[in-house]
Amino acid sequence: MSIELEHVSYVYNPGTPAQWQALRDVSLTIRPGEFVGLIGATGSGKSTLVQHMNGLLRPTSGRVRVFGMDTSDPRTDLTRVRQRVGLVFQYPEHQLFAATVAEELAYGPTNLGLAPEEVQRRVRWALRAVGLGEELLTRSPFSLSGGQARRVALAGVLAMRPDVLVLDEPAAGLDPLGRREILDLIRNLHREGMTIVLVSHSMEDVAELATRVVVLDQGRVVMDGPPRELFRRHRELAALGLAAPVAAQLVDALKARGWPVPGQAVTIREAVAEVTAALAARRRERRPEGGREGGRAGV
Amino acid sequence: MASRRGEPSEPYILVRDVTYRYPGPPGGEPVLALDRVGFRVYRGEFVAVLGRNGSGKSTLARLLNALLLPQEGEVRVDGLDTRDPANLWAIRDRVGMVFQNPDNQIVAAVVEEDVAFGPENQGLPPEEIRRRVEEALAAVGLTALRDRPPHLLSGGQKQRLAIAGALALRPACLVLDEPTAMLDPRGRAEVMATVTRLREEAGVAVVLITHFMDEAARADRVVVMDRGRVVLEGSPREIFAQADRLRALHLDLPPVVALAAELRAAGVPVPPGILTLDELVEALCRLS
């Protein structure tokens, strides 16, 4: 198991008037190779939860184990935890600080105590992994475009060579192309074997990418399952301030209008397949009967 | 000047041939952000501005209420030239701005005080301030939360509060620069519902800068910028019919339009111009 949370609760500012319980008895296991989409309204506890995954926060009660290392155990080396689980915050480019991209990317691996040659190898690999050229190495991170700076920040985490990559809204604020690029990159990292936890407000993105979706509400895990099953529960999602992808909404609406569709689609491709299959079935049905009307309404 | 104001055929905001450059890096060339841009906003209309990062959208937005001044060309708001310092406050009263990050726009410790901040600074009488606060809170649906500290509001509520703060100055036009970028789906829906209602009920013109194509699909008119110029302009139906062109401009189709396009590509004869899920469902149901 990569990350195991057992009955994790977390309280901010305990014992003060500002006390706030952000997580309530969360048990969750992230398995190697999964692509987990983590969704929930603002304030549902997503960011608090992901900060437990690399030991930035430690549970008020319960236990978090990262590759077997208990993050609450004082003997646990948190540097080791953070090397295994890389966390990319929202708007990570706001945290760039070095004078050059090369220094920025070398910072993490250098702190791991790696030999300079290994550090350089990782810097170049990480830069390539995020699709940037080596000509950027000597540039100041502050002279980059928004999309480039975002990718440099991501490369800084990748240079640690984590087994698990946790990303909090990695596409927020990017234009549609920047968005597609960063999501393709994450998809590629997953294909190459990295375990991914993606926090996102975009149900379309989660439907396209995730193999498993976890829904948080008021600090609790309220749904956990494959996107196909989960995105069918439109009403529940709407009540949680979330929306199903448009593809799921379409097949649901058609089903309600009497179309013979399974109503399982969550991606555009799947919705197109359901609609074309229903239309083809309808045509087959009609032909032998010479176009007699009066079958299912609407089709 | 005064005689020109308020004529319905005149644009309320007129941006003519505006060029704007930011200072470049030390020793480098200035960065051209707007290149002879023409743009207009009519009373009561909802204009969405799209474009990739760096296309000049936010620079354009900041020219509309004299946060930035044109280096070449001119910007007029209700006939008032933004370059004339004497017009500054008259222009800011007419054109309100709301930015991306709600946390950077809130100034007071209680919701209604935050809304009162603008009118108080204008030196309005207390009676009038109260009236405007009531009106603005009602317009964004925050009346029930008037006594809350803003930090306890959700993201969508904070953005509605920022909108209320702008509305309390009774602007004729509201400019929103990616107001939903940091919000969850519910917050986005709240802000968009508020924006739509403002335009319909109060006749406030809205300029919405966004990366969300589904938000632009709800506008009266869509303007697409690229490299500091306006490159496309039209109704959402006209704009989103040009999938290839949009893609080349680093933009996308709204999810429903993309779904309709994929259905068409798979041989399902869905008519062009579909923008909403309801329209798509109706079109499919009409097919046989």
Short mmCIF file of N, CA, C and O in Angstrom, two decimals, chain A residues 51-138:
data_model
loop_
_atom_site.label_atom_id
_atom_site.label_comp_id
_atom_site.label_asym_id
_atom_site.label_seq_id
_atom_site.Cartn_x
_atom_site.Cartn_y
_atom_site.Cartn_z
N GLN A 51 -2.53 17.22 2.54
CA GLN A 51 -1.34 17.57 3.33
C GLN A 51 -0.99 16.49 4.34
O GLN A 51 0.12 16.47 4.87
N HIS A 52 -1.94 15.59 4.63
CA HIS A 52 -1.62 14.43 5.47
C HIS A 52 -0.85 13.38 4.69
O HIS A 52 -0.20 12.52 5.28
N MET A 53 -0.96 13.43 3.34
CA MET A 53 -0.39 12.35 2.55
C MET A 53 1.12 12.42 2.46
O MET A 53 1.76 11.46 2.07
N ASN A 54 1.70 13.58 2.77
CA ASN A 54 3.17 13.60 2.79
C ASN A 54 3.70 14.14 4.13
O ASN A 54 4.83 14.62 4.18
N GLY A 55 2.88 14.05 5.15
CA GLY A 55 3.37 14.39 6.48
C GLY A 55 3.47 15.88 6.76
O GLY A 55 4.05 16.27 7.78
N LEU A 56 2.93 16.73 5.88
CA LEU A 56 2.94 18.16 6.18
C LEU A 56 2.03 18.45 7.37
O LEU A 56 2.29 19.32 8.19
N LEU A 57 0.93 17.72 7.43
CA LEU A 57 0.07 17.75 8.61
C LEU A 57 0.04 16.34 9.18
O LEU A 57 0.11 15.36 8.44
N ARG A 58 -0.06 16.28 10.51
CA ARG A 58 -0.19 14.98 11.16
C ARG A 58 -1.54 14.91 11.84
O ARG A 58 -2.00 15.92 12.39
N PRO A 59 -2.18 13.74 11.81
CA PRO A 59 -3.56 13.66 12.30
C PRO A 59 -3.67 14.03 13.78
O PRO A 59 -2.78 13.73 14.57
N THR A 60 -4.79 14.69 14.14
CA THR A 60 -5.10 14.95 15.54
C THR A 60 -5.41 13.62 16.22
O THR A 60 -5.00 13.37 17.35
N SER A 61 -6.15 12.77 15.51
CA SER A 61 -6.29 11.39 15.97
C SER A 61 -6.32 10.49 14.75
O SER A 61 -6.59 10.95 13.64
N GLY A 62 -6.03 9.21 14.95
CA GLY A 62 -5.94 8.29 13.83
C GLY A 62 -4.49 8.16 13.38
O GLY A 62 -3.58 8.70 14.03
N ARG A 63 -4.30 7.45 12.26
CA ARG A 63 -2.93 7.16 11.84
C ARG A 63 -2.77 7.27 10.33
O ARG A 63 -3.67 6.89 9.59
N VAL A 64 -1.64 7.81 9.90
CA VAL A 64 -1.31 7.87 8.48
C VAL A 64 -0.01 7.13 8.28
O VAL A 64 0.99 7.43 8.94
N ARG A 65 -0.03 6.15 7.37
CA ARG A 65 1.21 5.47 7.04
C ARG A 65 1.52 5.66 5.56
O ARG A 65 0.66 5.43 4.71
N VAL A 66 2.74 6.10 5.28
CA VAL A 66 3.18 6.33 3.92
C VAL A 66 4.28 5.32 3.63
O VAL A 66 5.33 5.37 4.27
N PHE A 67 3.99 4.39 2.75
CA PHE A 67 4.91 3.27 2.49
C PHE A 67 5.39 2.69 3.82
O PHE A 67 6.58 2.47 4.04
N GLY A 68 4.43 2.48 4.71
CA GLY A 68 4.73 1.84 5.99
C GLY A 68 5.25 2.79 7.06
O GLY A 68 5.33 2.42 8.23
N MET A 69 5.61 4.04 6.68
CA MET A 69 6.17 4.96 7.68
C MET A 69 5.03 5.73 8.35
O MET A 69 4.26 6.40 7.67
N ASP A 70 4.96 5.64 9.65
CA ASP A 70 3.91 6.33 10.41
C ASP A 70 4.31 7.80 10.57
O ASP A 70 5.33 8.11 11.19
N THR A 71 3.51 8.72 10.00
CA THR A 71 3.93 10.13 10.01
C THR A 71 3.88 10.75 11.40
O THR A 71 4.45 11.81 11.63
N SER A 72 3.16 10.11 12.34
CA SER A 72 3.09 10.65 13.70
C SER A 72 4.22 10.13 14.59
O SER A 72 4.42 10.61 15.69
N ASP A 73 4.90 9.11 14.11
CA ASP A 73 5.98 8.51 14.90
C ASP A 73 7.20 9.44 14.86
O ASP A 73 7.71 9.73 13.77
N PRO A 74 7.66 9.92 16.02
CA PRO A 74 8.78 10.86 16.03
C PRO A 74 10.05 10.29 15.38
O PRO A 74 10.92 11.04 14.95
N ARG A 75 10.13 8.95 15.29
CA ARG A 75 11.33 8.37 14.69
C ARG A 75 11.27 8.38 13.15
O ARG A 75 12.24 8.09 12.47
N THR A 76 10.08 8.68 12.60
CA THR A 76 9.95 8.69 11.15
C THR A 76 10.69 9.89 10.56
O THR A 76 10.53 11.02 11.02
N ASP A 77 11.47 9.61 9.54
CA ASP A 77 12.20 10.68 8.84
C ASP A 77 11.26 11.26 7.79
O ASP A 77 10.99 10.65 6.76
N LEU A 78 10.75 12.47 8.06
CA LEU A 78 9.75 13.05 7.16
C LEU A 78 10.33 13.39 5.78
O LEU A 78 9.60 13.46 4.80
N THR A 79 11.65 13.58 5.73
CA THR A 79 12.27 13.81 4.42
C THR A 79 12.05 12.59 3.52
O THR A 79 11.78 12.72 2.33
N ARG A 80 12.14 11.39 4.14
CA ARG A 80 11.91 10.16 3.37
C ARG A 80 10.46 10.10 2.89
O ARG A 80 10.19 9.71 1.76
N VAL A 81 9.55 10.51 3.77
CA VAL A 81 8.13 10.50 3.41
C VAL A 81 7.92 11.43 2.21
O VAL A 81 7.26 11.08 1.23
N ARG A 82 8.52 12.62 2.28
CA ARG A 82 8.28 13.62 1.22
C ARG A 82 8.98 13.27 -0.07
O ARG A 82 8.62 13.75 -1.14
N GLN A 83 10.01 12.41 0.05
CA GLN A 83 10.65 11.96 -1.17
C GLN A 83 9.75 10.96 -1.89
O GLN A 83 9.69 10.94 -3.12
N ARG A 84 9.00 10.16 -1.13
CA ARG A 84 8.12 9.16 -1.76
C ARG A 84 6.83 9.78 -2.28
O ARG A 84 6.26 9.32 -3.26
N VAL A 85 6.34 10.81 -1.57
CA VAL A 85 5.07 11.44 -1.96
C VAL A 85 5.31 12.92 -2.24
O VAL A 85 5.60 13.70 -1.34
N GLY A 86 5.22 13.29 -3.51
CA GLY A 86 5.42 14.69 -3.89
C GLY A 86 4.08 15.42 -3.88
O GLY A 86 3.08 14.90 -4.37
N LEU A 87 4.07 16.60 -3.31
CA LEU A 87 2.82 17.36 -3.21
C LEU A 87 2.95 18.65 -4.00
O LEU A 87 3.86 19.45 -3.76
N VAL A 88 2.07 18.84 -4.96
CA VAL A 88 2.06 20.08 -5.76
C VAL A 88 0.85 20.89 -5.31
O VAL A 88 -0.29 20.49 -5.52
N PHE A 89 1.12 22.03 -4.70
CA PHE A 89 0.04 22.86 -4.17
C PHE A 89 -0.71 23.59 -5.27
O PHE A 89 -0.27 23.65 -6.41
N GLN A 90 -1.81 24.24 -4.86
CA GLN A 90 -2.50 25.15 -5.78
C GLN A 90 -1.58 26.31 -6.12
O GLN A 90 -0.87 26.79 -5.26
N TYR A 91 -1.63 26.75 -7.34
CA TYR A 91 -0.79 27.87 -7.80
C TYR A 91 0.66 27.69 -7.32
O TYR A 91 1.21 28.56 -6.66
N PRO A 92 1.27 26.54 -7.64
CA PRO A 92 2.61 26.24 -7.11
C PRO A 92 3.66 27.23 -7.58
O PRO A 92 4.70 27.39 -6.94
N GLU A 93 3.39 27.92 -8.70
CA GLU A 93 4.39 28.87 -9.20
C GLU A 93 4.58 30.05 -8.25
O GLU A 93 5.59 30.73 -8.30
N HIS A 94 3.61 30.25 -7.34
CA HIS A 94 3.78 31.33 -6.36
C HIS A 94 4.90 31.00 -5.37
O HIS A 94 5.33 31.86 -4.61
N GLN A 95 5.32 29.75 -5.36
CA GLN A 95 6.34 29.35 -4.39
C GLN A 95 7.73 29.22 -5.01
O GLN A 95 8.66 28.79 -4.35
N LEU A 96 7.85 29.57 -6.28
CA LEU A 96 9.18 29.54 -6.89
C LEU A 96 10.02 30.61 -6.21
O LEU A 96 9.54 31.69 -5.89
N PHE A 97 11.30 30.32 -6.00
CA PHE A 97 12.11 31.27 -5.24
C PHE A 97 13.53 31.43 -5.76
O PHE A 97 14.20 32.40 -5.44
N ALA A 98 14.03 30.46 -6.55
CA ALA A 98 15.46 30.50 -6.89
C ALA A 98 15.74 31.50 -8.01
O ALA A 98 14.83 32.00 -8.66
N ALA A 99 17.02 31.77 -8.22
CA ALA A 99 17.41 32.76 -9.22
C ALA A 99 17.29 32.20 -10.64
O ALA A 99 17.02 32.92 -11.58
N THR A 100 17.51 30.89 -10.77
CA THR A 100 17.38 30.28 -12.09
C THR A 100 16.53 29.01 -11.99
O THR A 100 16.37 28.44 -10.90
N VAL A 101 16.02 28.59 -13.14
CA VAL A 101 15.23 27.36 -13.19
C VAL A 101 16.10 26.18 -12.73
O VAL A 101 15.63 25.31 -11.98
N ALA A 102 17.37 26.15 -13.12
CA ALA A 102 18.26 25.05 -12.75
C ALA A 102 18.37 24.94 -11.21
O ALA A 102 18.26 23.85 -10.65
N GLU A 103 18.55 26.09 -10.56
CA GLU A 103 18.65 26.06 -9.09
C GLU A 103 17.34 25.63 -8.45
O GLU A 103 17.32 24.92 -7.46
N GLU A 104 16.27 26.10 -9.04
CA GLU A 104 14.94 25.78 -8.53
C GLU A 104 14.76 24.25 -8.52
O GLU A 104 14.33 23.66 -7.53
N LEU A 105 15.11 23.62 -9.65
CA LEU A 105 14.88 22.18 -9.78
C LEU A 105 15.89 21.37 -8.97
O LEU A 105 15.59 20.25 -8.56
N ALA A 106 17.07 21.93 -8.73
CA ALA A 106 18.10 21.18 -8.00
C ALA A 106 17.86 21.22 -6.50
O ALA A 106 18.42 20.41 -5.75
N TYR A 107 17.03 22.14 -6.04
CA TYR A 107 16.88 22.37 -4.61
C TYR A 107 16.45 21.10 -3.84
O TYR A 107 17.11 20.70 -2.88
N GLY A 108 15.39 20.46 -4.31
CA GLY A 108 14.88 19.27 -3.62
C GLY A 108 15.88 18.13 -3.61
O GLY A 108 16.26 17.64 -2.53
N PRO A 109 16.35 17.70 -4.79
CA PRO A 109 17.30 16.58 -4.82
C PRO A 109 18.59 16.89 -4.02
O PRO A 109 19.14 15.99 -3.38
N THR A 110 19.06 18.14 -4.05
CA THR A 110 20.25 18.49 -3.28
C THR A 110 19.99 18.28 -1.79
O THR A 110 20.82 17.73 -1.07
N ASN A 111 18.81 18.68 -1.36
CA ASN A 111 18.45 18.51 0.05
C ASN A 111 18.31 17.04 0.45
O ASN A 111 18.37 16.71 1.61
N LEU A 112 18.09 16.18 -0.55
CA LEU A 112 18.04 14.75 -0.25
C LEU A 112 19.44 14.21 -0.03
O LEU A 112 19.61 13.04 0.31
N GLY A 113 20.46 15.04 -0.28
CA GLY A 113 21.84 14.62 -0.08
C GLY A 113 22.38 13.81 -1.25
O GLY A 113 23.33 13.03 -1.09
N LEU A 114 21.80 14.00 -2.43
CA LEU A 114 22.27 13.23 -3.60
C LEU A 114 23.55 13.85 -4.16
O LEU A 114 23.82 15.03 -3.98
N ALA A 115 24.33 13.00 -4.85
CA ALA A 115 25.57 13.49 -5.49
C ALA A 115 25.21 14.48 -6.58
O ALA A 115 24.17 14.35 -7.23
N PRO A 116 26.09 15.47 -6.82
CA PRO A 116 25.80 16.51 -7.82
C PRO A 116 25.44 15.95 -9.20
O PRO A 116 24.55 16.48 -9.86
N GLU A 117 26.13 14.86 -9.62
CA GLU A 117 25.81 14.32 -10.97
C GLU A 117 24.38 13.80 -10.99
O GLU A 117 23.65 13.97 -11.97
N GLU A 118 23.98 13.13 -9.90
CA GLU A 118 22.63 12.59 -9.82
C GLU A 118 21.62 13.74 -9.80
O GLU A 118 20.56 13.68 -10.44
N VAL A 119 21.96 14.80 -9.06
CA VAL A 119 21.08 15.97 -9.02
C VAL A 119 20.87 16.50 -10.44
O VAL A 119 19.75 16.74 -10.88
N GLN A 120 21.98 16.66 -11.18
CA GLN A 120 21.89 17.18 -12.54
C GLN A 120 21.06 16.27 -13.44
O GLN A 120 20.26 16.74 -14.25
N ARG A 121 21.25 14.94 -13.26
CA ARG A 121 20.48 14.00 -14.06
C ARG A 121 18.99 14.21 -13.81
O ARG A 121 18.19 14.24 -14.72
N ARG A 122 18.65 14.35 -12.54
CA ARG A 122 17.24 14.50 -12.19
C ARG A 122 16.66 15.82 -12.69
O ARG A 122 15.51 15.88 -13.09
N VAL A 123 17.46 16.87 -12.62
CA VAL A 123 17.01 18.17 -13.09
C VAL A 123 16.62 18.06 -14.57
O VAL A 123 15.55 18.51 -14.99
N ARG A 124 17.50 17.44 -15.35
CA ARG A 124 17.23 17.33 -16.78
C ARG A 124 16.04 16.43 -17.06
O ARG A 124 15.20 16.72 -17.92
N TRP A 125 15.96 15.33 -16.30
CA TRP A 125 14.84 14.42 -16.50
C TRP A 125 13.52 15.13 -16.18
O TRP A 125 12.54 15.05 -16.95
N ALA A 126 13.49 15.85 -15.07
CA ALA A 126 12.25 16.50 -14.64
C ALA A 126 11.82 17.56 -15.65
O ALA A 126 10.64 17.69 -15.97
N LEU A 127 12.80 18.29 -16.17
CA LEU A 127 12.49 19.32 -17.15
C LEU A 127 11.89 18.70 -18.40
O LEU A 127 10.90 19.19 -18.96
N ARG A 128 12.49 17.58 -18.83
CA ARG A 128 11.97 16.87 -20.00
C ARG A 128 10.57 16.33 -19.72
O ARG A 128 9.68 16.41 -20.55
N ALA A 129 10.40 15.79 -18.51
CA ALA A 129 9.11 15.18 -18.16
C ALA A 129 7.96 16.20 -18.25
O ALA A 129 6.83 15.84 -18.56
N VAL A 130 8.26 17.47 -17.96
CA VAL A 130 7.19 18.46 -18.04
C VAL A 130 7.18 19.18 -19.40
O VAL A 130 6.45 20.14 -19.59
N GLY A 131 8.01 18.68 -20.33
CA GLY A 131 7.95 19.19 -21.69
C GLY A 131 8.60 20.55 -21.88
O GLY A 131 8.20 21.31 -22.76
N LEU A 132 9.59 20.86 -21.06
CA LEU A 132 10.29 22.14 -21.25
C LEU A 132 11.71 21.87 -21.75
O LEU A 132 12.29 20.82 -21.47
N GLY A 133 12.26 22.83 -22.47
CA GLY A 133 13.59 22.67 -23.05
C GLY A 133 14.70 23.14 -22.11
O GLY A 133 14.46 23.95 -21.22
N GLU A 134 15.92 22.63 -22.34
CA GLU A 134 17.03 22.96 -21.44
C GLU A 134 17.46 24.41 -21.55
O GLU A 134 18.15 24.92 -20.66
N GLU A 135 17.02 25.10 -22.63
CA GLU A 135 17.38 26.52 -22.75
C GLU A 135 16.77 27.33 -21.61
O GLU A 135 17.21 28.43 -21.32
N LEU A 136 15.77 26.75 -20.94
CA LEU A 136 15.14 27.49 -19.84
C LEU A 136 15.96 27.43 -18.55
O LEU A 136 15.72 28.19 -17.62
N LEU A 137 16.93 26.50 -18.48
CA LEU A 137 17.64 26.26 -17.22
C LEU A 137 18.30 27.51 -16.65
O LEU A 137 18.37 27.68 -15.44
N THR A 138 18.76 28.38 -17.53
CA THR A 138 19.48 29.57 -17.05
C THR A 138 18.54 30.76 -16.84
O THR A 138 18.97 31.80 -16.37
#
